PDB file of C-alpha atoms and ligand atoms in Angstrom:
ATOM      1  CA  MET A   1     143.404 163.841-124.468  1.00 90.00           C
ATOM      2  CA  THR A   2     146.376 164.227-122.118  1.00 97.00           C
ATOM      3  CA  LEU A   3     146.087 165.326-118.481  1.00 98.00           C
ATOM      4  CA  GLU A   4     148.931 167.050-116.682  1.00 98.00           C
ATOM      5  CA  THR A   5     149.667 167.314-112.955  1.00 98.00           C
ATOM      6  CA  PRO A   6     152.773 168.638-111.181  1.00 98.00           C
ATOM      7  CA  ARG A   7     154.550 165.256-111.245  1.00 98.00           C
ATOM      8  CA  LEU A   8     152.650 163.276-113.869  1.00 98.00           C
ATOM      9  CA  ILE A   9     151.537 163.131-117.442  1.00 98.00           C
ATOM     10  CA  LEU A  10     148.425 161.018-117.988  1.00 99.00           C
ATOM     11  CA  ARG A  11     148.232 159.991-121.615  1.00 98.00           C
ATOM     12  CA  GLN A  12     146.198 157.574-123.682  1.00 98.00           C
ATOM     13  CA  PHE A  13     147.570 154.059-124.043  1.00 98.00           C
ATOM     14  CA  ALA A  14     149.239 152.966-127.291  1.00 98.00           C
ATOM     15  CA  ALA A  15     149.830 149.522-128.796  1.00 97.00           C
ATOM     16  CA  ASP A  16     153.571 149.763-128.122  1.00 98.00           C
ATOM     17  CA  ASP A  17     152.956 149.985-124.348  1.00 98.00           C
ATOM     18  CA  LEU A  18     152.576 146.186-124.426  1.00 98.00           C
ATOM     19  CA  ASP A  19     156.091 145.287-123.194  1.00 98.00           C
ATOM     20  CA  ARG A  20     156.041 147.617-120.179  1.00 98.00           C
ATOM     21  CA  MET A  21     152.403 146.880-119.302  1.00 98.00           C
ATOM     22  CA  SER A  22     153.051 143.123-119.539  1.00 98.00           C
ATOM     23  CA  GLU A  23     155.922 143.565-117.085  1.00 98.00           C
ATOM     24  CA  LEU A  24     153.670 145.503-114.664  1.00 98.00           C
ATOM     25  CA  MET A  25     150.642 143.235-115.010  1.00 98.00           C
ATOM     26  CA  ALA A  26     152.741 140.109-114.396  1.00 98.00           C
ATOM     27  CA  ASN A  27     153.730 141.546-111.006  1.00 98.00           C
ATOM     28  CA  LYS A  28     151.734 140.340-107.991  1.00 98.00           C
ATOM     29  CA  ASP A  29     152.059 143.628-106.077  1.00 98.00           C
ATOM     30  CA  PHE A  30     150.808 145.634-109.052  1.00 98.00           C
ATOM     31  CA  MET A  31     147.897 143.188-109.394  1.00 98.00           C
ATOM     32  CA  ARG A  32     146.995 143.041-105.668  1.00 97.00           C
ATOM     33  CA  PHE A  33     143.244 142.828-105.028  1.00 96.00           C
ATOM     34  CA  SER A  34     142.414 141.572-108.521  1.00 95.00           C
ATOM     35  CA  MET A  35     141.993 138.172-110.165  1.00 91.00           C
ATOM     36  CA  GLY A  36     145.837 137.934-110.074  1.00 94.00           C
ATOM     37  CA  PRO A  37     148.828 138.573-112.344  1.00 98.00           C
ATOM     38  CA  MET A  38     148.122 138.648-116.077  1.00 98.00           C
ATOM     39  CA  THR A  39     149.834 136.977-119.013  1.00 98.00           C
ATOM     40  CA  ARG A  40     151.092 138.967-122.004  1.00 98.00           C
ATOM     41  CA  GLU A  41     147.964 137.855-123.906  1.00 98.00           C
ATOM     42  CA  GLN A  42     145.675 139.113-121.123  1.00 98.00           C
ATOM     43  CA  THR A  43     147.603 142.401-121.046  1.00 98.00           C
ATOM     44  CA  GLN A  44     147.115 142.676-124.806  1.00 98.00           C
ATOM     45  CA  SER A  45     143.348 142.284-124.247  1.00 98.00           C
ATOM     46  CA  PHE A  46     143.452 145.014-121.580  1.00 98.00           C
ATOM     47  CA  LEU A  47     145.249 147.355-123.998  1.00 98.00           C
ATOM     48  CA  ASP A  48     142.884 146.482-126.859  1.00 98.00           C
ATOM     49  CA  LYS A  49     139.921 147.272-124.596  1.00 98.00           C
ATOM     50  CA  VAL A  50     141.118 150.670-123.368  1.00 98.00           C
ATOM     51  CA  ILE A  51     142.483 151.759-126.773  1.00 98.00           C
ATOM     52  CA  GLY A  52     139.079 150.784-128.208  1.00 98.00           C
ATOM     53  CA  TRP A  53     137.306 152.986-125.653  1.00 98.00           C
ATOM     54  CA  ASP A  54     139.595 155.882-126.645  1.00 98.00           C
ATOM     55  CA  ARG A  55     138.826 155.303-130.323  1.00 98.00           C
ATOM     56  CA  ASP A  56     135.076 155.238-129.599  1.00 98.00           C
ATOM     57  CA  GLY A  57     135.240 158.432-127.518  1.00 97.00           C
ATOM     58  CA  LEU A  58     134.269 156.647-124.285  1.00 98.00           C
ATOM     59  CA  PRO A  59     135.709 157.340-120.808  1.00 98.00           C
ATOM     60  CA  SER A  60     138.932 155.308-120.676  1.00 98.00           C
ATOM     61  CA  GLN A  61     142.161 154.585-118.871  1.00 98.00           C
ATOM     62  CA  PHE A  62     145.304 156.738-118.875  1.00 99.00           C
ATOM     63  CA  ALA A  63     148.917 155.604-118.707  1.00 99.00           C
ATOM     64  CA  ILE A  64     150.643 157.218-115.707  1.00 99.00           C
ATOM     65  CA  ILE A  65     153.950 158.703-116.876  1.00 99.00           C
ATOM     66  CA  LEU A  66     156.408 160.086-114.319  1.00 98.00           C
ATOM     67  CA  ARG A  67     157.631 163.479-115.531  1.00 98.00           C
ATOM     68  CA  SER A  68     160.983 163.027-113.765  1.00 97.00           C
ATOM     69  CA  SER A  69     162.032 159.933-115.737  1.00 98.00           C
ATOM     70  CA  GLY A  70     159.436 159.324-118.451  1.00 98.00           C
ATOM     71  CA  THR A  71     158.648 155.949-116.826  1.00 98.00           C
ATOM     72  CA  LEU A  72     155.259 154.362-117.478  1.00 98.00           C
ATOM     73  CA  ALA A  73     154.411 153.593-113.834  1.00 98.00           C
ATOM     74  CA  GLY A  74     150.819 152.335-113.991  1.00 98.00           C
ATOM     75  CA  TYR A  75     147.316 153.296-114.960  1.00 99.00           C
ATOM     76  CA  CYS A  76     144.534 155.490-113.675  1.00 98.00           C
ATOM     77  CA  GLY A  77     141.258 156.209-115.388  1.00 98.00           C
ATOM     78  CA  PHE A  78     137.786 154.971-116.132  1.00 98.00           C
ATOM     79  CA  PHE A  79     136.348 151.468-116.342  1.00 98.00           C
ATOM     80  CA  HIS A  80     132.802 150.451-117.274  1.00 98.00           C
ATOM     81  CA  HIS A  81     131.222 147.912-114.923  1.00 97.00           C
ATOM     82  CA  GLU A  82     127.835 146.494-114.164  1.00 97.00           C
ATOM     83  CA  VAL A  83     127.381 146.786-110.401  1.00 97.00           C
ATOM     84  CA  ASP A  84     124.216 145.433-108.787  1.00 96.00           C
ATOM     85  CA  GLY A  85     122.474 145.404-112.168  1.00 96.00           C
ATOM     86  CA  LYS A  86     123.385 148.983-113.154  1.00 97.00           C
ATOM     87  CA  MET A  87     126.131 150.243-115.484  1.00 98.00           C
ATOM     88  CA  GLU A  88     128.576 152.414-113.564  1.00 98.00           C
ATOM     89  CA  ILE A  89     131.702 154.370-114.437  1.00 98.00           C
ATOM     90  CA  GLU A  90     134.573 153.548-112.123  1.00 98.00           C
ATOM     91  CA  ILE A  91     137.839 155.330-111.423  1.00 98.00           C
ATOM     92  CA  GLY A  92     140.402 152.524-111.114  1.00 98.00           C
ATOM     93  CA  TYR A  93     144.167 152.642-110.586  1.00 98.00           C
ATOM     94  CA  ARG A  94     147.312 150.564-110.160  1.00 98.00           C
ATOM     95  CA  LEU A  95     150.876 151.802-109.631  1.00 98.00           C
ATOM     96  CA  ASP A  96     154.318 150.149-109.745  1.00 98.00           C
ATOM     97  CA  SER A  97     155.128 149.386-106.079  1.00 98.00           C
ATOM     98  CA  ALA A  98     158.492 151.161-106.469  1.00 98.00           C
ATOM     99  CA  PHE A  99     156.505 154.417-106.368  1.00 98.00           C
ATOM    100  CA  TRP A 100     153.875 153.729-103.691  1.00 98.00           C
ATOM    101  CA  ASN A 101     153.125 156.114-100.823  1.00 98.00           C
ATOM    102  CA  ARG A 102     154.289 159.312-102.511  1.00 98.00           C
ATOM    103  CA  GLY A 103     150.788 160.591-103.228  1.00 98.00           C
ATOM    104  CA  LEU A 104     151.182 159.870-106.935  1.00 98.00           C
ATOM    105  CA  THR A 105     147.989 157.864-107.391  1.00 98.00           C
ATOM    106  CA  THR A 106     145.987 160.466-105.480  1.00 98.00           C
ATOM    107  CA  GLU A 107     147.425 163.118-107.821  1.00 98.00           C
ATOM    108  CA  ALA A 108     146.395 161.007-110.834  1.00 98.00           C
ATOM    109  CA  ALA A 109     142.942 160.103-109.481  1.00 98.00           C
ATOM    110  CA  ARG A 110     142.077 163.739-108.755  1.00 98.00           C
ATOM    111  CA  ALA A 111     143.058 164.750-112.291  1.00 98.00           C
ATOM    112  CA  VAL A 112     140.955 161.896-113.713  1.00 98.00           C
ATOM    113  CA  ARG A 113     137.985 162.818-111.503  1.00 98.00           C
ATOM    114  CA  ASP A 114     138.206 166.493-112.567  1.00 98.00           C
ATOM    115  CA  HIS A 115     138.448 165.439-116.233  1.00 98.00           C
ATOM    116  CA  GLY A 116     135.369 163.242-115.801  1.00 98.00           C
ATOM    117  CA  PHE A 117     133.182 165.959-114.344  1.00 98.00           C
ATOM    118  CA  ARG A 118     134.647 168.962-116.206  1.00 97.00           C
ATOM    119  CA  ASP A 119     135.265 167.583-119.709  1.00 97.00           C
ATOM    120  CA  LEU A 120     133.168 164.408-119.962  1.00 97.00           C
ATOM    121  CA  LYS A 121     130.225 165.904-118.015  1.00 97.00           C
ATOM    122  CA  LEU A 122     129.771 162.752-115.937  1.00 98.00           C
ATOM    123  CA  ASN A 123     127.212 162.933-113.142  1.00 97.00           C
ATOM    124  CA  TYR A 124     128.511 160.215-110.843  1.00 97.00           C
ATOM    125  CA  VAL A 125     131.647 158.099-110.544  1.00 98.00           C
ATOM    126  CA  ILE A 126     132.474 155.223-108.231  1.00 98.00           C
ATOM    127  CA  SER A 127     135.516 153.282-107.076  1.00 98.00           C
ATOM    128  CA  LEU A 128     135.224 149.562-106.249  1.00 98.00           C
ATOM    129  CA  ILE A 129     137.496 148.599-103.367  1.00 98.00           C
ATOM    130  CA  HIS A 130     138.125 145.454-101.339  1.00 98.00           C
ATOM    131  CA  PRO A 131     137.470 146.261 -97.649  1.00 97.00           C
ATOM    132  CA  LYS A 132     141.056 145.226 -96.768  1.00 97.00           C
ATOM    133  CA  ASN A 133     142.651 147.420 -99.437  1.00 98.00           C
ATOM    134  CA  HIS A 134     143.521 150.296 -97.104  1.00 98.00           C
ATOM    135  CA  PRO A 135     145.786 152.248 -99.509  1.00 98.00           C
ATOM    136  CA  SER A 136     143.086 152.215-102.190  1.00 98.00           C
ATOM    137  CA  ARG A 137     140.445 153.330 -99.679  1.00 98.00           C
ATOM    138  CA  ARG A 138     142.679 156.253 -98.717  1.00 98.00           C
ATOM    139  CA  VAL A 139     143.088 157.239-102.362  1.00 98.00           C
ATOM    140  CA  ALA A 140     139.285 157.189-102.814  1.00 98.00           C
ATOM    141  CA  GLU A 141     138.783 159.274 -99.657  1.00 98.00           C
ATOM    142  CA  LYS A 142     141.457 161.754-100.748  1.00 98.00           C
ATOM    143  CA  ASN A 143     139.637 161.858-104.083  1.00 98.00           C
ATOM    144  CA  GLY A 144     136.568 163.235-102.281  1.00 97.00           C
ATOM    145  CA  MET A 145     134.634 159.974-102.359  1.00 98.00           C
ATOM    146  CA  THR A 146     132.551 158.516 -99.562  1.00 98.00           C
ATOM    147  CA  LEU A 147     131.606 154.923 -98.827  1.00 98.00           C
ATOM    148  CA  GLU A 148     128.098 154.422-100.229  1.00 98.00           C
ATOM    149  CA  TRP A 149     127.354 150.712 -99.964  1.00 97.00           C
ATOM    150  CA  GLN A 150     128.847 147.234 -99.803  1.00 98.00           C
ATOM    151  CA  THR A 151     128.308 144.584-102.454  1.00 98.00           C
ATOM    152  CA  THR A 152     129.866 141.488-104.000  1.00 97.00           C
ATOM    153  CA  PHE A 153     131.810 142.144-107.205  1.00 96.00           C
ATOM    154  CA  ARG A 154     133.394 139.300-109.199  1.00 93.00           C
ATOM    155  CA  GLY A 155     132.955 137.115-106.105  1.00 94.00           C
ATOM    156  CA  PHE A 156     134.748 139.476-103.692  1.00 95.00           C
ATOM    157  CA  PRO A 157     133.326 141.625-100.876  1.00 97.00           C
ATOM    158  CA  THR A 158     133.516 145.157-102.245  1.00 98.00           C
ATOM    159  CA  PHE A 159     133.037 148.662-100.912  1.00 98.00           C
ATOM    160  CA  VAL A 160     131.468 151.094-103.372  1.00 98.00           C
ATOM    161  CA  PHE A 161     132.944 154.570-102.891  1.00 98.00           C
ATOM    162  CA  ALA A 162     131.367 157.384-104.915  1.00 98.00           C
ATOM    163  CA  ILE A 163     131.243 161.091-105.635  1.00 98.00           C
ATOM    164  CA  THR A 164     128.448 162.986-107.383  1.00 98.00           C
ATOM    165  CA  ARG A 165     128.876 165.992-109.656  1.00 97.00           C
ATOM    166  CA  LYS A 166     127.177 168.116-106.955  1.00 97.00           C
ATOM    167  CA  GLN A 167     129.686 166.950-104.322  1.00 97.00           C
ATOM    168  CA  TRP A 168     132.538 167.639-106.755  1.00 97.00           C
ATOM    169  CA  VAL A 169     131.317 171.210-107.392  1.00 96.00           C
ATOM    170  CA  LYS A 170     131.134 171.785-103.618  1.00 95.00           C
ATOM    171  CA  LEU A 171     134.625 170.349-103.195  1.00 92.00           C
ATOM    172  CA  ARG A 172     135.987 172.682-105.878  1.00 85.00           C
ATOM    173  CA  CYS A 173     134.412 175.699-104.140  1.00 86.00           C
ATOM    174  CA  GLU A 174     136.044 174.751-100.846  1.00 78.00           C
ATOM    175  CA  ILE A 175     139.587 174.518-102.302  1.00 65.00           C
TER     176      ILE A 175
HETATM  177  C1  COA B   1     146.273 151.539-104.305  1.00 92.55           C
HETATM  178  C2  COA B   1     147.520 152.157-104.899  1.00 92.55           C
HETATM  179  C3  COA B   1     147.267 152.508-106.353  1.00 92.55           C
HETATM  180  C4  COA B   1     147.854 153.425-104.106  1.00 92.55           C
HETATM  181  O1  COA B   1     148.929 154.084-104.756  1.00 92.55           O
HETATM  182  P1  COA B   1     149.836 155.182-104.026  1.00 92.55           P
HETATM  183  O2  COA B   1     150.448 156.021-105.092  1.00 92.55           O
HETATM  184  O3  COA B   1     150.745 154.534-103.065  1.00 92.55           O
HETATM  185  O4  COA B   1     148.722 156.035-103.256  1.00 92.55           O
HETATM  186  P2  COA B   1     148.946 157.425-102.471  1.00 92.55           P
HETATM  187  O5  COA B   1     150.387 157.560-102.116  1.00 92.55           O
HETATM  188  O6  COA B   1     148.303 158.492-103.271  1.00 92.55           O
HETATM  189  O7  COA B   1     148.055 157.182-101.162  1.00 92.55           O
HETATM  190  C5  COA B   1     148.206 155.999-100.395  1.00 92.55           C
HETATM  191  C6  COA B   1     147.592 156.187 -99.022  1.00 92.55           C
HETATM  192  O8  COA B   1     147.440 154.914 -98.398  1.00 92.55           O
HETATM  193  C7  COA B   1     148.064 154.944 -97.141  1.00 92.55           C
HETATM  194  N1  COA B   1     148.527 153.597 -96.846  1.00 92.55           N
HETATM  195  C8  COA B   1     149.523 152.908 -97.437  1.00 92.55           C
HETATM  196  N2  COA B   1     149.620 151.678 -96.891  1.00 92.55           N
HETATM  197  C9  COA B   1     148.651 151.594 -95.941  1.00 92.55           C
HETATM  198  C10 COA B   1     148.236 150.572 -95.036  1.00 92.55           C
HETATM  199  N3  COA B   1     148.835 149.389 -95.008  1.00 92.55           N
HETATM  200  N4  COA B   1     147.220 150.841 -94.195  1.00 92.55           N
HETATM  201  C11 COA B   1     146.587 152.046 -94.223  1.00 92.55           C
HETATM  202  N5  COA B   1     146.933 153.049 -95.073  1.00 92.55           N
HETATM  203  C12 COA B   1     147.959 152.814 -95.917  1.00 92.55           C
HETATM  204  C13 COA B   1     149.178 155.954 -97.300  1.00 92.55           C
HETATM  205  O9  COA B   1     149.641 156.403 -96.046  1.00 92.55           O
HETATM  206  C14 COA B   1     148.438 157.019 -98.083  1.00 92.55           C
HETATM  207  O10 COA B   1     147.512 157.744 -97.287  1.00 92.55           O
HETATM  208  P3  COA B   1     147.849 159.166 -96.594  1.00 92.55           P
HETATM  209  O11 COA B   1     148.123 160.115 -97.712  1.00 92.55           O
HETATM  210  O12 COA B   1     146.634 159.481 -95.826  1.00 92.55           O
HETATM  211  O13 COA B   1     149.084 158.945 -95.749  1.00 92.55           O
HETATM  212  C15 COA B   1     148.728 151.194-104.810  1.00 92.55           C
HETATM  213  O14 COA B   1     148.850 150.783-103.483  1.00 92.55           O
HETATM  214  C16 COA B   1     148.555 149.980-105.710  1.00 92.55           C
HETATM  215  O15 COA B   1     148.841 150.002-106.913  1.00 92.55           O
HETATM  216  N6  COA B   1     148.088 148.874-105.111  1.00 92.55           N
HETATM  217  C17 COA B   1     147.876 147.616-105.878  1.00 92.55           C
HETATM  218  C18 COA B   1     146.737 147.765-106.844  1.00 92.55           C
HETATM  219  C19 COA B   1     145.447 148.188-106.153  1.00 92.55           C
HETATM  220  O16 COA B   1     145.143 147.768-105.046  1.00 92.55           O
HETATM  221  N7  COA B   1     144.691 149.017-106.874  1.00 92.55           N
HETATM  222  C20 COA B   1     143.401 149.454-106.409  1.00 92.55           C
HETATM  223  C21 COA B   1     142.387 148.420-106.700  1.00 92.55           C
HETATM  224  S1  COA B   1     140.811 148.939-106.035  1.00 92.55           S
END
């Protein structure tokens, strides 16, 4: 499955994305508000995981490709997490800092959200965000999500933003 937006192509990851993804995931800006930069081996595990989800037909991550240059600039898509004892589907994203603040992640996140509700028939999606991660909070808000509760995730204070299918339908009617 490939998603298209005015400026982006969101495609499934492939094994030969390892070099570029290793470069991105070794970068501290790209990995802000995470456990930190990743080694090539850890990036390989990330790719194995998301390619496995694709193969199994599960909600998964997309590579963000800039139409203008063909550059693989980051990822946006679904993760599977246990949050407060319940399995949740999260929309998560990271973008090369060279392209921040152009609305690109919002464009990607909206396409992923629409895909989740329209094609995958999800009922509820969340985004897990550190309270100090203001850009990520803005992306979640622009994605129609609202702050639902605060928790601790992987040892960090975390805001849980969410949108229900019902809220998404209402949002679509208002556009
Ligand atoms: C979060 C991230 C993906 C956002 O990508 P992006 O393409 O720059 O996002 P957008 O351009 O769509 O939107 C960013 C918004 O944050 C706002 N913003 C940027 N820096 C900000 C700051 N320091 N304080 C408050 N708002 C800020 C921008 O103004 C914009 O909001 P606006 O449209 O209302 O003006 C990017 O910053 C990133 O990769 N960060 C590191 C990884 C990360 O934190 N991922 C999320 C983990 S939960």
